[in-house]
């Protein structure tokens, strides 16, 4: 078996090949490109589908090996089928061809073996195929491509739903924006999140409107907001009485927004998210949360913010359509790794699974469980924003994702026309 490689390592990596460096930038900023948001398709009825999330561990059944073949990629064994789950259909109407039984994919040697058919693995394979003409075998444990970006059309409502939480594309990099244009038509969309604090809907991140709503202020300008924040902010001194930097996330929040906003928003929501208070987390955790001195209620400020018109799964189908790319779904890398024949191997799967295979202890983090809720006979919108999140733990849920708020015809009517 070849030595395993991390695509971000400094030696023998895809990033070291100048022919790949531009497009592969998508990998480097993947965490900020694909935050949580995704569009549903048109739904003309008065049925709303929302998804509530809570911070509990999700479990997946063990996978079995299948070798399906993609339709439309002549010599490829890539799988584009998105098998039905309860109450849903695939994200597209494509049907997979009969299973290849005569050819063992592990009998061939590939230029690259890639673990994971999500964003990182798919971009690596696509670039090797189109830029260098190299072959890749992608091994995916789940029954579909697309990783956590996988979406499908719900049978009951006709709304496009993201199985693993909604995703939003946003980037400030022109070359990344240019790269993704070849895989989809994109619809402009700027994500906004409302928090429910003391029974009031307020923008998150904090803006002038957040402060005015919660504290009955009448701030109208950035100068007034800066002055209000200055009065609220807490400073910390070192042993010499000099102001020092924050040592943890609690101090970060107190230095930026003060005690009152910290107690209402940052402290309870952080505990709900991580099961740890901000004082137990490094300063980098809350340092990434913006605080705005204006009325900008957008969650992101990047110049390019959009949603793929036909969903994310269709992007991956096109990205992996080269005959030089072979995809095996329902295949556990750790069960087949000794069969691999490849010059390079990239692991893009769950990092804890890789280290668990080496006998290391579990990583300390939390995942989400998803609850599907359908509300009938709801003209208009069930909630005022696509994403609604109460910081307090009293409600028992973390985030409500209202898919119908983001249906494509809404974008076309309000944002493009």
XYZ file of C-alpha atoms in Angstrom, residues 52-246:
195
model
C -34.110 20.974 13.187
C -30.665 20.078 14.447
C -29.398 19.253 17.898
C -25.949 18.503 19.242
C -26.102 14.743 19.598
C -23.972 12.057 17.989
C -25.239 10.733 14.665
C -24.770 7.087 13.712
C -24.400 5.498 10.282
C -24.997 1.832 9.399
C -22.053 -0.278 8.187
C -21.463 -0.156 4.432
C -21.269 -2.940 1.877
C -19.172 -3.054 -1.284
C -20.948 -2.422 -4.589
C -19.483 -1.543 -7.977
C -22.074 0.469 -9.910
C -21.389 2.273 -13.174
C -22.135 5.867 -14.072
C -24.492 6.716 -16.909
C -22.992 9.078 -19.436
C -19.305 8.361 -18.720
C -18.486 5.662 -21.206
C -15.552 3.841 -19.683
C -15.865 5.121 -16.127
C -17.039 3.017 -13.204
C -17.954 6.110 -11.266
C -21.221 5.881 -9.409
C -23.638 8.782 -9.646
C -26.659 7.049 -8.229
C -28.073 8.621 -5.096
C -30.019 5.740 -3.542
C -33.416 6.438 -2.131
C -33.805 7.039 1.536
C -37.098 7.025 3.398
C -39.394 9.600 1.885
C -36.922 10.884 -0.668
C -35.653 10.490 -4.190
C -32.267 11.043 -5.716
C -31.149 14.576 -6.394
C -31.336 13.855 -10.121
C -33.313 11.475 -12.295
C -30.241 9.560 -13.484
C -30.266 5.810 -13.137
C -27.119 3.807 -12.608
C -26.126 1.187 -15.151
C -25.908 -2.490 -14.184
C -23.140 -3.431 -11.815
C -19.818 -4.344 -13.380
C -19.121 -7.935 -12.382
C -16.401 -8.904 -14.821
C -13.762 -6.350 -13.843
C -12.256 -6.056 -10.405
C -11.387 -2.387 -9.798
C -8.659 -3.450 -7.381
C -6.843 -5.387 -10.095
C -5.822 -2.140 -11.825
C -3.139 0.332 -10.854
C -4.157 3.986 -10.562
C -2.121 7.148 -10.482
C -4.076 8.259 -7.419
C -6.238 6.615 -4.801
C -8.497 9.039 -2.949
C -10.495 8.259 0.171
C -13.727 10.240 0.171
C -15.981 11.497 -2.649
C -16.706 14.816 -0.971
C -15.433 18.276 -1.828
C -11.713 17.702 -1.280
C -11.535 14.256 -2.870
C -13.609 15.239 -5.887
C -11.608 18.396 -6.604
C -8.325 16.463 -6.383
C -9.580 13.773 -8.780
C -11.065 16.278 -11.223
C -7.849 18.280 -11.391
C -5.652 15.230 -11.865
C -7.939 14.048 -14.683
C -8.305 17.341 -16.551
C -4.928 18.988 -15.878
C -2.579 16.000 -15.887
C -4.598 13.241 -17.551
C -4.100 10.947 -14.569
C -6.392 8.200 -13.315
C -7.955 8.177 -9.861
C -9.854 5.630 -7.808
C -12.193 7.257 -5.272
C -13.322 5.114 -2.351
C -16.462 6.322 -0.593
C -18.003 4.632 2.451
C -21.408 6.234 2.028
C -23.952 5.235 -0.612
C -23.572 8.497 -2.549
C -21.049 11.024 -3.815
C -20.836 14.629 -2.620
C -19.867 14.078 1.005
C -21.704 16.356 3.409
C -22.873 18.511 0.472
C -25.106 15.693 -0.815
C -28.685 16.788 -1.475
C -31.811 15.107 -2.812
C -35.429 15.933 -3.659
C -37.908 15.031 -0.951
C -40.704 12.836 -2.342
C -43.408 14.162 -0.073
C -42.834 17.882 -0.612
C -40.815 18.199 -3.830
C -38.302 20.365 -1.964
C -34.562 19.870 -2.339
C -33.063 18.915 1.011
C -29.460 18.595 2.174
C -29.116 15.355 4.135
C -26.244 16.584 6.285
C -27.278 20.179 6.844
C -27.651 23.064 4.444
C -24.637 24.473 2.588
C -23.886 27.909 1.180
C -21.199 28.719 -1.343
C -19.243 31.899 -0.682
C -15.735 32.997 -1.603
C -13.656 36.125 -2.077
C -11.270 34.425 -4.512
C -11.894 35.064 -8.204
C -10.088 31.913 -9.357
C -12.268 29.765 -7.100
C -15.392 31.468 -8.423
C -14.187 30.938 -12.000
C -13.416 27.281 -11.283
C -16.897 26.341 -10.039
C -18.658 28.004 -12.978
C -17.876 24.996 -15.178
C -19.912 22.659 -12.995
C -23.171 24.550 -12.462
C -25.268 27.602 -13.093
C -25.320 29.652 -9.893
C -28.123 31.690 -8.360
C -27.201 34.730 -6.203
C -28.034 34.267 -2.542
C -26.857 36.005 0.632
C -27.415 34.039 3.810
C -28.947 35.604 6.904
C -29.390 34.039 10.328
C -31.823 35.152 13.009
C -31.311 34.298 16.651
C -34.202 34.031 19.079
C -33.183 35.937 22.212
C -35.693 36.781 24.960
C -38.478 36.026 22.502
C -37.137 38.468 19.906
C -35.669 37.756 16.462
C -32.267 39.423 16.138
C -29.556 39.279 13.458
C -26.514 37.091 14.071
C -23.689 38.165 13.743
C -24.316 41.156 16.005
C -25.290 44.344 14.157
C -26.825 47.713 15.028
C -30.261 46.074 14.728
C -29.287 43.357 17.214
C -28.363 45.962 19.834
C -31.381 48.180 19.153
C -33.800 45.263 19.447
C -32.340 43.701 22.602
C -31.578 46.861 24.570
C -34.116 49.372 23.202
C -31.356 51.552 21.830
C -31.755 53.992 18.946
C -28.351 53.649 17.289
C -28.386 54.925 13.688
C -24.727 55.179 12.608
C -21.456 53.272 12.731
C -20.013 55.996 14.964
C -22.788 55.534 17.509
C -22.369 51.750 17.357
C -18.617 52.038 17.915
C -19.256 54.270 20.921
C -21.818 51.821 22.347
C -19.433 48.883 21.925
C -16.585 50.844 23.512
C -18.675 51.369 26.660
C -19.577 47.668 26.802
C -16.169 46.141 26.062
C -14.048 44.627 28.829
C -10.263 44.912 28.950
C -7.741 42.608 30.632
C -4.357 43.499 32.075
C -1.199 41.520 32.585
C 0.879 41.504 35.793
C 2.374 44.850 34.829
C -0.984 46.517 34.377
C -0.688 46.564 30.591
C -3.561 45.530 28.352
C -3.084 41.977 27.106
C -4.569 39.737 24.446
C -7.398 37.312 25.153
